[in-house]
mmCIF file of C-alpha atoms and ligand atoms in Angstrom:
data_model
loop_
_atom_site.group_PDB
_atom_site.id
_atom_site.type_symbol
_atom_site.label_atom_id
_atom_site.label_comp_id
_atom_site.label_asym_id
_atom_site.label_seq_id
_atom_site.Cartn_x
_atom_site.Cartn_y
_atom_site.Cartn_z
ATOM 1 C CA UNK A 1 93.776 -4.191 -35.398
ATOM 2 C CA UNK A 2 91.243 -1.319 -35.416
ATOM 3 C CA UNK A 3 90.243 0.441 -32.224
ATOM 4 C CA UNK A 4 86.361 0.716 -32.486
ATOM 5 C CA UNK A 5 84.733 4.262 -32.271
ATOM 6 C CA UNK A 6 81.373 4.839 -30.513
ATOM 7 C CA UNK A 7 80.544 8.510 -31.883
ATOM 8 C CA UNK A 8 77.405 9.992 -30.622
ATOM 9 C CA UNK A 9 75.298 12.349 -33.220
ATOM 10 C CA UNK A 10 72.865 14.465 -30.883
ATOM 11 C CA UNK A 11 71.569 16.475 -34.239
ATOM 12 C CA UNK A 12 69.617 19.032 -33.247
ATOM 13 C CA UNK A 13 69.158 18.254 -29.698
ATOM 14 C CA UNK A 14 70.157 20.087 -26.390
ATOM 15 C CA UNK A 15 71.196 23.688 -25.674
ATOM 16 C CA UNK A 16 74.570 24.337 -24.953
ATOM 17 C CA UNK A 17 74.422 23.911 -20.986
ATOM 18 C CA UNK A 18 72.361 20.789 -21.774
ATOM 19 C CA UNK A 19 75.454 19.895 -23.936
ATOM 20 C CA UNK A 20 78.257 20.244 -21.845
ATOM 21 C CA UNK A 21 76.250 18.220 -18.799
ATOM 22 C CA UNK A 22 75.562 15.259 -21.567
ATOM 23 C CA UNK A 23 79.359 15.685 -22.167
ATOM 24 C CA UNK A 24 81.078 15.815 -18.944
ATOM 25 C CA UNK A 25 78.607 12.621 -18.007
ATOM 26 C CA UNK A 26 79.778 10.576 -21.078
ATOM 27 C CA UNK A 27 83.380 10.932 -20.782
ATOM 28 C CA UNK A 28 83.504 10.633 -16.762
ATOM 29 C CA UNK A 29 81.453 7.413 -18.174
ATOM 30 C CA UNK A 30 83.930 6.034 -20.698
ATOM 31 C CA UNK A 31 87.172 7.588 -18.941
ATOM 32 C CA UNK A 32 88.360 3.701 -17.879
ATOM 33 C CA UNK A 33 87.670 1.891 -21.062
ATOM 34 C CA UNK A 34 90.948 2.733 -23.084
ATOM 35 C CA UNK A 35 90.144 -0.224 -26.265
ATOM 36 C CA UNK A 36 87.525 2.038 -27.653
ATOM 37 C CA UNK A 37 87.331 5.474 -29.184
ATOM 38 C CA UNK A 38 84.790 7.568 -27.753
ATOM 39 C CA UNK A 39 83.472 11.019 -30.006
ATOM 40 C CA UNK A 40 80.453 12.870 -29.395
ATOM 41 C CA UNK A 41 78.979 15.782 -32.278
ATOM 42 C CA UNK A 42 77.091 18.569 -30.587
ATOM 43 C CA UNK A 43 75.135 21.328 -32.463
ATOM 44 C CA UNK A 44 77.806 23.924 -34.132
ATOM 45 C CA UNK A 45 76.922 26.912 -31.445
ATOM 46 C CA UNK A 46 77.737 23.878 -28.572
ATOM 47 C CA UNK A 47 80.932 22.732 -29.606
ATOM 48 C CA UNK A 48 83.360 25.259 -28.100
ATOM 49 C CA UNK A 49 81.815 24.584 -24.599
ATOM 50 C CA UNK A 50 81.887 21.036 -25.193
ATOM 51 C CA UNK A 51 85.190 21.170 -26.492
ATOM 52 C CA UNK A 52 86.551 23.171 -23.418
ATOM 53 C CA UNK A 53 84.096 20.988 -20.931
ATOM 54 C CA UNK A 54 86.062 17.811 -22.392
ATOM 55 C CA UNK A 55 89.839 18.787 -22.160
ATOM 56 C CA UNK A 56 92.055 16.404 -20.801
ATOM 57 C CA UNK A 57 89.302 13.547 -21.374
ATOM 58 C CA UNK A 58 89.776 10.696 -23.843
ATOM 59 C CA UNK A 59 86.284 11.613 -25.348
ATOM 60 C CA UNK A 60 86.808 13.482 -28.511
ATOM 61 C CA UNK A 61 84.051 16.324 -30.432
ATOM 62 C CA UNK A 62 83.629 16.618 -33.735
ATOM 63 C CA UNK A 63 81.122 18.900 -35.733
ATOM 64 C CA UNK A 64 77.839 17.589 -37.646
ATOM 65 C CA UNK A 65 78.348 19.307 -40.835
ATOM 66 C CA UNK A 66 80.691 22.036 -42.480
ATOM 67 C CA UNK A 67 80.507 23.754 -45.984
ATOM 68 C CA UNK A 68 83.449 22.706 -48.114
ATOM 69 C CA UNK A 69 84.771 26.613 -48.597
ATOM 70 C CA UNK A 70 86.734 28.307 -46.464
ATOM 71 C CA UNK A 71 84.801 31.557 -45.995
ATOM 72 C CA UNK A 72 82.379 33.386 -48.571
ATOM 73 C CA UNK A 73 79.126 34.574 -48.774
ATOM 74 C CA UNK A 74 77.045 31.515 -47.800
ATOM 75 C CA UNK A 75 74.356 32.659 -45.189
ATOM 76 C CA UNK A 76 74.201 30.062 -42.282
ATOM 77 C CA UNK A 77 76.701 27.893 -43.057
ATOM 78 C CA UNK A 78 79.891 27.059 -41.094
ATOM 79 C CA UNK A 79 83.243 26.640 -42.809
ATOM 80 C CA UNK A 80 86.371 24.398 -41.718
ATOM 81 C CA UNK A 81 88.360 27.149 -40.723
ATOM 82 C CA UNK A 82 85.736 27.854 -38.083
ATOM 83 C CA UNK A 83 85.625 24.161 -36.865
ATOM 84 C CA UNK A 84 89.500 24.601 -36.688
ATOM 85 C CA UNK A 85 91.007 24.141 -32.927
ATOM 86 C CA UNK A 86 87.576 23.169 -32.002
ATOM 87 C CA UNK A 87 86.807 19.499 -33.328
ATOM 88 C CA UNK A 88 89.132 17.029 -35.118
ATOM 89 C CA UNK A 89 86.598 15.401 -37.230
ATOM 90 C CA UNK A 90 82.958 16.385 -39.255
ATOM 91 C CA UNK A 91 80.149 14.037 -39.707
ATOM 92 C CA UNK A 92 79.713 15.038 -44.080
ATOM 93 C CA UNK A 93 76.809 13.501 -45.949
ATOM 94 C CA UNK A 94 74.390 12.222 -43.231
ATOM 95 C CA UNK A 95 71.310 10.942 -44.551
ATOM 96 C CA UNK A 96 69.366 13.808 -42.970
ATOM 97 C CA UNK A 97 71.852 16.430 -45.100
ATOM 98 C CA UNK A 98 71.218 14.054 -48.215
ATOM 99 C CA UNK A 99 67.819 14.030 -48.237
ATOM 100 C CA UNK A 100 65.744 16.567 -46.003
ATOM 101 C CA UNK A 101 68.650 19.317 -47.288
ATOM 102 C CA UNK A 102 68.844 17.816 -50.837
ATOM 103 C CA UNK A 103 72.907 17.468 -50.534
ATOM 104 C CA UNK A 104 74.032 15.618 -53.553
ATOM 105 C CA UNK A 105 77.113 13.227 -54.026
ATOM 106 C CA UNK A 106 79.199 16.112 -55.234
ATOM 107 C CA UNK A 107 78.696 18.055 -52.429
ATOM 108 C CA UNK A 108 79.423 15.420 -50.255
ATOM 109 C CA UNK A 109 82.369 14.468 -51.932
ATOM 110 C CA UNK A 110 83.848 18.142 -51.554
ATOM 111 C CA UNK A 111 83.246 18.416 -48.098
ATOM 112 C CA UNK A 112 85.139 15.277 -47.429
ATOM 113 C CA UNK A 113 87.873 16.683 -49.738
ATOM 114 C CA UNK A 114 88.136 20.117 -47.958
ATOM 115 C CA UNK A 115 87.862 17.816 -44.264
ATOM 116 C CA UNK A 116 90.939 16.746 -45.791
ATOM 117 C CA UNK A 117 92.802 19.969 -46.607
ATOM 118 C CA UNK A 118 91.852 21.147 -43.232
ATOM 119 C CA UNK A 119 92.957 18.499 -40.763
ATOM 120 C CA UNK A 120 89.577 17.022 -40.147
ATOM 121 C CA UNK A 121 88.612 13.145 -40.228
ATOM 122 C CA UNK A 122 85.586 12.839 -42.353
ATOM 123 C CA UNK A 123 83.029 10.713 -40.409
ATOM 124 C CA UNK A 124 81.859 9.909 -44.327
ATOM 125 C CA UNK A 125 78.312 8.661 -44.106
ATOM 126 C CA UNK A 126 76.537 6.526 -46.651
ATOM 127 C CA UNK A 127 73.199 4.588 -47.169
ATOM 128 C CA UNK A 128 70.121 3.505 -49.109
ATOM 129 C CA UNK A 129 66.442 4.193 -48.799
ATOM 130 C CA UNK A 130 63.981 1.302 -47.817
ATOM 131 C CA UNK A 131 62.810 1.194 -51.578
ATOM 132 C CA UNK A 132 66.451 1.034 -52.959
ATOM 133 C CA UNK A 133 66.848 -1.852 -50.389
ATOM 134 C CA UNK A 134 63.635 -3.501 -51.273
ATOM 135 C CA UNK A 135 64.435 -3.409 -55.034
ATOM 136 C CA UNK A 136 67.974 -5.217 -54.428
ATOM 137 C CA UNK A 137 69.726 -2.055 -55.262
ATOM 138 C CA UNK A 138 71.587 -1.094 -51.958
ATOM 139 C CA UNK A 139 74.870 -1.947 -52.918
ATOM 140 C CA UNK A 140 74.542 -0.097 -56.296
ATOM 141 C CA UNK A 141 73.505 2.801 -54.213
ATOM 142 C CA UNK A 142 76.680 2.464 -51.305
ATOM 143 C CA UNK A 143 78.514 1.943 -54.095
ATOM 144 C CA UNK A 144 77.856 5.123 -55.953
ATOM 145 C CA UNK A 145 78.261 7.375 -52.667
ATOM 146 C CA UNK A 146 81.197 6.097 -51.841
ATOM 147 C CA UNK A 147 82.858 5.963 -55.258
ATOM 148 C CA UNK A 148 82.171 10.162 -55.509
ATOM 149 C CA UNK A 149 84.469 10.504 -52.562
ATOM 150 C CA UNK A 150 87.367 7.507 -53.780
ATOM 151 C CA UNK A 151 88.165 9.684 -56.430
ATOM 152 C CA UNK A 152 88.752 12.704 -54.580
ATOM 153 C CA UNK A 153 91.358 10.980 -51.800
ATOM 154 C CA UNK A 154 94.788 9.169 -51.936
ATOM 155 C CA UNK A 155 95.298 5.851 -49.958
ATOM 156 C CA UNK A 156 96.614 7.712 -46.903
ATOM 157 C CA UNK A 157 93.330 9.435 -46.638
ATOM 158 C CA UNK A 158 91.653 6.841 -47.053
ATOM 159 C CA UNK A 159 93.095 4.739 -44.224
ATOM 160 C CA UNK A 160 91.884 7.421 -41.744
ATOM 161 C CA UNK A 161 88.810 8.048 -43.318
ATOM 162 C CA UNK A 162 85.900 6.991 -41.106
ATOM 163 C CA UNK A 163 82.790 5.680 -43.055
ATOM 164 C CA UNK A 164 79.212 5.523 -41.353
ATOM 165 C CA UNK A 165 77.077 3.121 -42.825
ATOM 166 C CA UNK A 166 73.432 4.401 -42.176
ATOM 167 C CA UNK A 167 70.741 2.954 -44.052
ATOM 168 C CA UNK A 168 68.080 5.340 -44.210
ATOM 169 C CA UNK A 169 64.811 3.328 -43.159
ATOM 170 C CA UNK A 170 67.233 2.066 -39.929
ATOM 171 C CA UNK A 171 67.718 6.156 -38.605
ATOM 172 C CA UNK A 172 65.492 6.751 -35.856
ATOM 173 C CA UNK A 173 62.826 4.277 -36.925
ATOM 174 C CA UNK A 174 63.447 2.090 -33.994
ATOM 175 C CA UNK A 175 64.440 -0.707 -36.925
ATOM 176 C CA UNK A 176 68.066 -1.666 -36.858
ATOM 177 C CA UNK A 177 69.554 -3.350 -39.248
ATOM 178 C CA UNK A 178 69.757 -7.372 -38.562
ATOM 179 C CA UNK A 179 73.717 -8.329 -37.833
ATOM 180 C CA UNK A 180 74.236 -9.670 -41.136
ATOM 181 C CA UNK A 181 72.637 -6.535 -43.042
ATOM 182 C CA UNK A 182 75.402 -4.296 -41.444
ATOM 183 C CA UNK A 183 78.248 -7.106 -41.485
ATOM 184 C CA UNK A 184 76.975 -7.225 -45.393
ATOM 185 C CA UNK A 185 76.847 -3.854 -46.126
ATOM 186 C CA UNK A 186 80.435 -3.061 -43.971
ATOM 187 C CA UNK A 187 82.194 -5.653 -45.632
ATOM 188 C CA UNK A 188 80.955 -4.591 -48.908
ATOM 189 C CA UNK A 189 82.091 -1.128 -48.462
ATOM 190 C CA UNK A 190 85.848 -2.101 -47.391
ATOM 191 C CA UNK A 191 85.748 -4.498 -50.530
ATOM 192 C CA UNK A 192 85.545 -0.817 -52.256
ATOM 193 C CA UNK A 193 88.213 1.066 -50.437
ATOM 194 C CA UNK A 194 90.171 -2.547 -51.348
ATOM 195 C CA UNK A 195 89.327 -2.591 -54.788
ATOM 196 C CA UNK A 196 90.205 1.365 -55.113
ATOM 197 C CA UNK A 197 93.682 1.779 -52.601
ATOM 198 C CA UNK A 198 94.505 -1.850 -51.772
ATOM 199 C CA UNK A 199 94.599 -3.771 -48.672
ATOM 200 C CA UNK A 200 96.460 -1.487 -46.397
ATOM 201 C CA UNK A 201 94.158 1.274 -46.483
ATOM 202 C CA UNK A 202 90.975 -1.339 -46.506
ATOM 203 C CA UNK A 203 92.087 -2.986 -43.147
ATOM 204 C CA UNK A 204 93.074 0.413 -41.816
ATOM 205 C CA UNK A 205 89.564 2.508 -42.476
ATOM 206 C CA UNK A 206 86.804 2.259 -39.846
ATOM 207 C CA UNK A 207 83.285 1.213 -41.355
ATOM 208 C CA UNK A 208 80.910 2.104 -38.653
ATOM 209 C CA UNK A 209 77.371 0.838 -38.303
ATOM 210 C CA UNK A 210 74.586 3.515 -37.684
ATOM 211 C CA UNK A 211 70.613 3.040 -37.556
ATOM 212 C CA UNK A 212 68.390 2.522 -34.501
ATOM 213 C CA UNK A 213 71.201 1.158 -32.448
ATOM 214 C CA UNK A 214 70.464 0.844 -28.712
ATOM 215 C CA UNK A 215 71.409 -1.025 -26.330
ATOM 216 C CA UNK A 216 69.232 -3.923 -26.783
ATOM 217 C CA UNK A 217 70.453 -4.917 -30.619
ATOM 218 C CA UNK A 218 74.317 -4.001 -30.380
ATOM 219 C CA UNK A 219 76.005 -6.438 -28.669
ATOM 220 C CA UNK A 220 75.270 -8.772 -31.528
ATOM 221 C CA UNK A 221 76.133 -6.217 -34.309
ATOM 222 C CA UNK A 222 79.205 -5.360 -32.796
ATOM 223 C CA UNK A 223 81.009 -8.553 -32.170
ATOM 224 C CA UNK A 224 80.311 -8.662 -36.475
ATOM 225 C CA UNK A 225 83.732 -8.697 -38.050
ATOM 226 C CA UNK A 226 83.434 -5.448 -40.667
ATOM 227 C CA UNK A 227 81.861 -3.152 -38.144
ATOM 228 C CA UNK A 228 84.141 -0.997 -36.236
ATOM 229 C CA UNK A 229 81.950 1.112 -34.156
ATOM 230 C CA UNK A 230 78.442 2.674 -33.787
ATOM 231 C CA UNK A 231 77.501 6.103 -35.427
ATOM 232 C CA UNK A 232 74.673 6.255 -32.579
ATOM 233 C CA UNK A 233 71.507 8.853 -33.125
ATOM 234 C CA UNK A 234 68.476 8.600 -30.385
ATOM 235 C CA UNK A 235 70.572 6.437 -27.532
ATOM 236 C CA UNK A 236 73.444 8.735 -27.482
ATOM 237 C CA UNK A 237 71.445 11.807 -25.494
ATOM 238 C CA UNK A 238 70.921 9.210 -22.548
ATOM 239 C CA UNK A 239 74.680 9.714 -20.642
ATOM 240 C CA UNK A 240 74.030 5.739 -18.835
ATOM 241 C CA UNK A 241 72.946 4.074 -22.040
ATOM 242 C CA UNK A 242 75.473 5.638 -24.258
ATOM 243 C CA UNK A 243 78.054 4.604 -21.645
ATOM 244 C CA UNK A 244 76.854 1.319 -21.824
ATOM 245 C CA UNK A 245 77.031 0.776 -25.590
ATOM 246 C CA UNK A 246 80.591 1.797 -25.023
ATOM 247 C CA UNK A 247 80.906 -0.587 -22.746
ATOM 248 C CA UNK A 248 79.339 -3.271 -24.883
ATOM 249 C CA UNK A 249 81.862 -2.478 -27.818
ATOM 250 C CA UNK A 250 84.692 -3.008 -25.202
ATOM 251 C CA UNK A 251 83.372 -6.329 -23.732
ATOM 252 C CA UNK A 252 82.573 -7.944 -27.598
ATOM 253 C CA UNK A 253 86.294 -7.122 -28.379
ATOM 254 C CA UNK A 254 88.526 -10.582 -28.582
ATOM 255 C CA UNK A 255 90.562 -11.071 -25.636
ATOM 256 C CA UNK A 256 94.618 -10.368 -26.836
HETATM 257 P P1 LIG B 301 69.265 6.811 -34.509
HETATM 258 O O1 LIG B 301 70.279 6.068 -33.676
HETATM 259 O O2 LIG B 301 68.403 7.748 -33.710
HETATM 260 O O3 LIG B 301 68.486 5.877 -35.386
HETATM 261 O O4 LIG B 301 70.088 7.757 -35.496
HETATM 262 C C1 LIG B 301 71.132 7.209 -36.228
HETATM 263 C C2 LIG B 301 71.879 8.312 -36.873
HETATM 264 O O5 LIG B 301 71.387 8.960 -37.776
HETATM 265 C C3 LIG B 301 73.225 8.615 -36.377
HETATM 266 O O6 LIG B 301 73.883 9.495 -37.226
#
């Protein structure tokens, strides 16, 4: 009942030429396989090439980050009415934002509010460290990112809010998440979105899995009920293998 979504986060990676080649390869790539959303999430100073470069294609961009106000004095920062016409969604709250840039739950929760107010999906992202995990405390932790942002949206917005479940120690460590971790963790996160707006929003969200996937170790995470995509780091800056975890998301779907 939910189309997957393979969204590719190149971070701060490629220049903008570099960009639109990775892009036009991924969506002549991905052009035939209809059953899965495809997004990719450039740098900011990329994304109107990329944009333009993928017209017409069913691979959609979105931005990496946005500040929550509309304009102001904030040096370096990129609002949503910038992002607007460009992308249709914002990756808000990646672990890198959390915890290299120190961007607290508030924060987070704002941004995903203003995404809101401005047309944009939130690709909400959410995760514990290793020692949070170690000391049995990972749902706890999931559980207090994503309540900041529950009680900032209505059920609607919830249903076509995206959430990226990234534990920290998994992002670009080359250690993924075993299938059950991310089935766990998924399923415990649409338990919340149940628990806050009820069932129809819960089966309607998309709880993505993100963390060292590759194409290796995602066949077997994918076919896991709860996880509705890949928020993909690393793999997604290779155009073939990128293509293929698409692929492998389309071929783990049950036959209709
Ligand atoms: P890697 O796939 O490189 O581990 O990165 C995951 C990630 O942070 C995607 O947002």
């Amino acid at each position: 009942m939910r189309t997957p979504l393979v969204a590719g986060n190149w971070k701060m990676n490629t220049t903008i030429s570099g960009a639109v080649a990775l892009a036009g390869e991924v969506a002549a790539g991905v052009e035939h396989m209809a059953a899965v959303d495809v997004a990719v999430y450039p740098p900011f100073v990329a994304l109107q090439s990329v944009a333009r470069a993928l017209h017409g294609t069913r691979t959609s961009v979105g931005a990496q980050n946005m500040h929550f106000e509309e304009s102001g004095a904030f040096t370096g920062e990129v609002s949503p009415n910038m992002l607007d016409g460009v992308v249709a969604s914002v990756i808000l709250g990646h672990s890198e934002r959390r915890h290299i840039f120190g961007e607290p739950d508030e924060l987070v929760a704002r941004k995903v509010r203003s995404a809101f107010d401005h047309g944009l999906t939130p690709v909400f992202c959410v995760g514990e460290q290793l020692a949070e995990r170690e000391s049995g405390r990972t749902e706890e932790v999931v559980g207090r990112q994503v309540g900041f942002v529950v009680d900032q949206i209505s059920p609607a917005e919830a249903a076509r809010m995206i959430i990226a479940y990234e534990p920290v120690w998994a992002i670009g460590t080359g250690v993924n998440a075993t299938p059950d971790q991310a089935e766990d963790a998924c399923a415990f996160i649409r338990d919340l979105i149940d628990g806050s707006f009820g069932q129809e929003a819960a089966g309607r969200a998309r709880v993505l899995y993100g963390g060292s996937v590759n194409t290796g170790n995602w066949d077997d995470i994918t076919r896991r009920e709860n996880v509705d995509g890949a928020l993909v780091g690393g793999a997604s800056l290779d155009a073939p293998d990128f293509v293929r975890l698409v692929e492998i998301t389309r071929d783990a779907l049950p036959a209709d």
